[in-house]
């Protein structure tokens, strides 16, 4: 359980690395616009906001990586905190933007958190 939990935490971190790249560096690219369902005009007008949002996702990545590198008992505590942040952000995003966010962010974070907690016993 412990190894699976760490793999899932790493997967959640990688998902957010991808989101950081999309929001901070590729926001106006056609493929990113298709992913987020935006127009070229909207992407251009909202590029600074998207980059700011990407930066926040980068902080989630940093916290998850910190958890992966930390030793217990700090490891699981840091991982659970940042996974909870991801899950809550996903719930908010699903309620306010798209239900798809629930499956991209919240479900993996909750599963990772479950296995992190199961790996403690």
PDB file of C-alpha atoms in Angstrom:
ATOM      1  CA  UNK A   1       0.000   0.000   0.000  1.00  0.00           C
ATOM      2  CA  UNK A   2       2.819   2.394   0.855  1.00  0.00           C
ATOM      3  CA  UNK A   3       4.470   2.064  -2.571  1.00  0.00           C
ATOM      4  CA  UNK A   4       1.150   2.397  -4.399  1.00  0.00           C
ATOM      5  CA  UNK A   5       0.353   5.511  -2.367  1.00  0.00           C
ATOM      6  CA  UNK A   6       3.687   7.074  -3.300  1.00  0.00           C
ATOM      7  CA  UNK A   7       3.172   6.216  -6.967  1.00  0.00           C
ATOM      8  CA  UNK A   8      -0.262   7.847  -6.900  1.00  0.00           C
ATOM      9  CA  UNK A   9       1.099  10.967  -5.171  1.00  0.00           C
ATOM     10  CA  UNK A  10       3.721  11.147  -7.930  1.00  0.00           C
ATOM     11  CA  UNK A  11       1.007  10.755 -10.559  1.00  0.00           C
ATOM     12  CA  UNK A  12      -1.025  13.609  -9.047  1.00  0.00           C
ATOM     13  CA  UNK A  13       2.140  15.739  -9.047  1.00  0.00           C
ATOM     14  CA  UNK A  14       2.773  14.900 -12.725  1.00  0.00           C
ATOM     15  CA  UNK A  15      -0.815  15.791 -13.651  1.00  0.00           C
ATOM     16  CA  UNK A  16      -0.234  19.183 -12.072  1.00  0.00           C
ATOM     17  CA  UNK A  17       3.128  19.647 -13.809  1.00  0.00           C
ATOM     18  CA  UNK A  18       1.202  19.175 -17.049  1.00  0.00           C
ATOM     19  CA  UNK A  19      -1.415  21.721 -15.941  1.00  0.00           C
ATOM     20  CA  UNK A  20       1.354  24.197 -15.026  1.00  0.00           C
ATOM     21  CA  UNK A  21       2.860  23.876 -18.508  1.00  0.00           C
ATOM     22  CA  UNK A  22      -0.515  24.334 -20.186  1.00  0.00           C
ATOM     23  CA  UNK A  23      -1.529  27.344 -18.112  1.00  0.00           C
ATOM     24  CA  UNK A  24       1.795  29.144 -17.896  1.00  0.00           C
ATOM     25  CA  UNK A  25       3.446  28.429 -21.235  1.00  0.00           C
ATOM     26  CA  UNK A  26       0.975  26.979 -23.734  1.00  0.00           C
ATOM     27  CA  UNK A  27      -2.236  28.813 -22.838  1.00  0.00           C
ATOM     28  CA  UNK A  28      -2.719  30.324 -26.292  1.00  0.00           C
ATOM     29  CA  UNK A  29      -1.737  27.206 -28.253  1.00  0.00           C
ATOM     30  CA  UNK A  30      -4.550  25.662 -30.330  1.00  0.00           C
ATOM     31  CA  UNK A  31      -4.339  22.301 -28.549  1.00  0.00           C
ATOM     32  CA  UNK A  32      -4.544  23.943 -25.110  1.00  0.00           C
ATOM     33  CA  UNK A  33      -7.470  26.070 -26.244  1.00  0.00           C
ATOM     34  CA  UNK A  34      -9.224  22.906 -27.421  1.00  0.00           C
ATOM     35  CA  UNK A  35      -8.506  21.219 -24.081  1.00  0.00           C
ATOM     36  CA  UNK A  36     -10.001  24.099 -22.110  1.00  0.00           C
ATOM     37  CA  UNK A  37     -12.655  25.002 -24.690  1.00  0.00           C
ATOM     38  CA  UNK A  38     -11.512  28.592 -25.194  1.00  0.00           C
ATOM     39  CA  UNK A  39     -11.268  30.869 -28.196  1.00  0.00           C
ATOM     40  CA  UNK A  40      -8.086  32.544 -29.381  1.00  0.00           C
ATOM     41  CA  UNK A  41      -9.466  35.899 -28.237  1.00  0.00           C
ATOM     42  CA  UNK A  42     -10.301  34.639 -24.756  1.00  0.00           C
ATOM     43  CA  UNK A  43      -6.925  32.894 -24.438  1.00  0.00           C
ATOM     44  CA  UNK A  44      -5.101  36.090 -25.344  1.00  0.00           C
ATOM     45  CA  UNK A  45      -7.170  38.200 -22.952  1.00  0.00           C
ATOM     46  CA  UNK A  46      -6.840  35.739 -20.071  1.00  0.00           C
ATOM     47  CA  UNK A  47      -3.185  34.699 -20.519  1.00  0.00           C
ATOM     48  CA  UNK A  48      -1.969  36.542 -17.420  1.00  0.00           C
ATOM     49  CA  UNK A  49      -4.763  35.047 -15.301  1.00  0.00           C
ATOM     50  CA  UNK A  50      -4.009  31.561 -16.613  1.00  0.00           C
ATOM     51  CA  UNK A  51      -0.304  31.989 -15.857  1.00  0.00           C
ATOM     52  CA  UNK A  52      -1.161  33.045 -12.308  1.00  0.00           C
ATOM     53  CA  UNK A  53      -3.374  29.989 -11.919  1.00  0.00           C
ATOM     54  CA  UNK A  54      -0.560  27.852 -13.317  1.00  0.00           C
ATOM     55  CA  UNK A  55       1.789  29.244 -10.700  1.00  0.00           C
ATOM     56  CA  UNK A  56      -0.588  28.125  -7.954  1.00  0.00           C
ATOM     57  CA  UNK A  57      -0.679  24.656  -9.495  1.00  0.00           C
ATOM     58  CA  UNK A  58       3.109  24.758  -9.370  1.00  0.00           C
ATOM     59  CA  UNK A  59       2.912  25.302  -5.616  1.00  0.00           C
ATOM     60  CA  UNK A  60       0.773  22.153  -5.374  1.00  0.00           C
ATOM     61  CA  UNK A  61       3.462  20.270  -7.302  1.00  0.00           C
ATOM     62  CA  UNK A  62       6.146  21.608  -4.965  1.00  0.00           C
ATOM     63  CA  UNK A  63       4.176  20.466  -1.922  1.00  0.00           C
ATOM     64  CA  UNK A  64       3.538  17.002  -3.335  1.00  0.00           C
ATOM     65  CA  UNK A  65       7.214  16.578  -4.237  1.00  0.00           C
ATOM     66  CA  UNK A  66       8.154  17.793  -0.758  1.00  0.00           C
ATOM     67  CA  UNK A  67       5.908  15.074   0.650  1.00  0.00           C
ATOM     68  CA  UNK A  68       7.514  12.440  -1.565  1.00  0.00           C
ATOM     69  CA  UNK A  69      10.999  13.475  -0.423  1.00  0.00           C
ATOM     70  CA  UNK A  70      10.212  13.962   3.273  1.00  0.00           C
ATOM     71  CA  UNK A  71      10.623  11.306   5.919  1.00  0.00           C
ATOM     72  CA  UNK A  72       7.872  10.047   8.184  1.00  0.00           C
ATOM     73  CA  UNK A  73       6.015  11.251  10.121  1.00  0.00           C
ATOM     74  CA  UNK A  74       6.203  14.462   8.079  1.00  0.00           C
ATOM     75  CA  UNK A  75       5.839  12.645   4.738  1.00  0.00           C
ATOM     76  CA  UNK A  76       2.282  11.439   5.060  1.00  0.00           C
ATOM     77  CA  UNK A  77       1.152  14.657   6.738  1.00  0.00           C
ATOM     78  CA  UNK A  78       2.496  16.848   3.931  1.00  0.00           C
ATOM     79  CA  UNK A  79       1.113  14.511   1.281  1.00  0.00           C
ATOM     80  CA  UNK A  80      -2.355  14.445   2.838  1.00  0.00           C
ATOM     81  CA  UNK A  81      -2.400  18.242   3.209  1.00  0.00           C
ATOM     82  CA  UNK A  82      -1.469  18.888  -0.428  1.00  0.00           C
ATOM     83  CA  UNK A  83      -3.693  16.096  -1.746  1.00  0.00           C
ATOM     84  CA  UNK A  84      -6.579  17.662   0.198  1.00  0.00           C
ATOM     85  CA  UNK A  85      -5.745  21.024  -1.416  1.00  0.00           C
ATOM     86  CA  UNK A  86      -5.853  19.382  -4.856  1.00  0.00           C
ATOM     87  CA  UNK A  87      -9.135  17.611  -4.079  1.00  0.00           C
ATOM     88  CA  UNK A  88     -10.806  20.784  -2.791  1.00  0.00           C
ATOM     89  CA  UNK A  89      -9.579  22.801  -5.778  1.00  0.00           C
ATOM     90  CA  UNK A  90     -10.944  20.061  -8.037  1.00  0.00           C
ATOM     91  CA  UNK A  91     -14.339  20.151  -6.341  1.00  0.00           C
ATOM     92  CA  UNK A  92     -14.486  23.923  -6.719  1.00  0.00           C
ATOM     93  CA  UNK A  93     -13.376  23.703 -10.348  1.00  0.00           C
ATOM     94  CA  UNK A  94     -15.964  21.020 -11.078  1.00  0.00           C
ATOM     95  CA  UNK A  95     -18.709  23.139  -9.528  1.00  0.00           C
ATOM     96  CA  UNK A  96     -17.680  26.380 -11.206  1.00  0.00           C
ATOM     97  CA  UNK A  97     -16.064  25.427 -14.523  1.00  0.00           C
ATOM     98  CA  UNK A  98     -16.413  21.804 -15.675  1.00  0.00           C
ATOM     99  CA  UNK A  99     -17.348  18.483 -14.108  1.00  0.00           C
ATOM    100  CA  UNK A 100     -14.401  16.950 -15.937  1.00  0.00           C
ATOM    101  CA  UNK A 101     -12.094  18.612 -13.395  1.00  0.00           C
ATOM    102  CA  UNK A 102     -13.565  16.331 -10.743  1.00  0.00           C
ATOM    103  CA  UNK A 103     -12.177  13.302 -12.586  1.00  0.00           C
ATOM    104  CA  UNK A 104      -8.871  14.880 -13.581  1.00  0.00           C
ATOM    105  CA  UNK A 105      -7.984  16.344 -10.170  1.00  0.00           C
ATOM    106  CA  UNK A 106     -10.237  15.241  -7.336  1.00  0.00           C
ATOM    107  CA  UNK A 107     -10.540  11.513  -7.992  1.00  0.00           C
ATOM    108  CA  UNK A 108      -6.769  10.917  -8.352  1.00  0.00           C
ATOM    109  CA  UNK A 109      -6.055  13.050  -5.270  1.00  0.00           C
ATOM    110  CA  UNK A 110      -8.624  11.203  -3.156  1.00  0.00           C
ATOM    111  CA  UNK A 111      -7.343   7.806  -4.308  1.00  0.00           C
ATOM    112  CA  UNK A 112      -3.752   8.820  -3.584  1.00  0.00           C
ATOM    113  CA  UNK A 113      -4.774  10.075  -0.144  1.00  0.00           C
ATOM    114  CA  UNK A 114      -6.579   6.840   0.601  1.00  0.00           C
ATOM    115  CA  UNK A 115      -3.521   4.762  -0.271  1.00  0.00           C
ATOM    116  CA  UNK A 116      -1.194   7.093   1.639  1.00  0.00           C
ATOM    117  CA  UNK A 117      -3.361   6.575   4.727  1.00  0.00           C
ATOM    118  CA  UNK A 118      -3.655   2.811   4.164  1.00  0.00           C
ATOM    119  CA  UNK A 119       0.125   2.619   3.779  1.00  0.00           C
ATOM    120  CA  UNK A 120       0.559   3.987   7.288  1.00  0.00           C
ATOM    121  CA  UNK A 121      -1.005   0.950   8.954  1.00  0.00           C
TER     122      UNK A 121
END
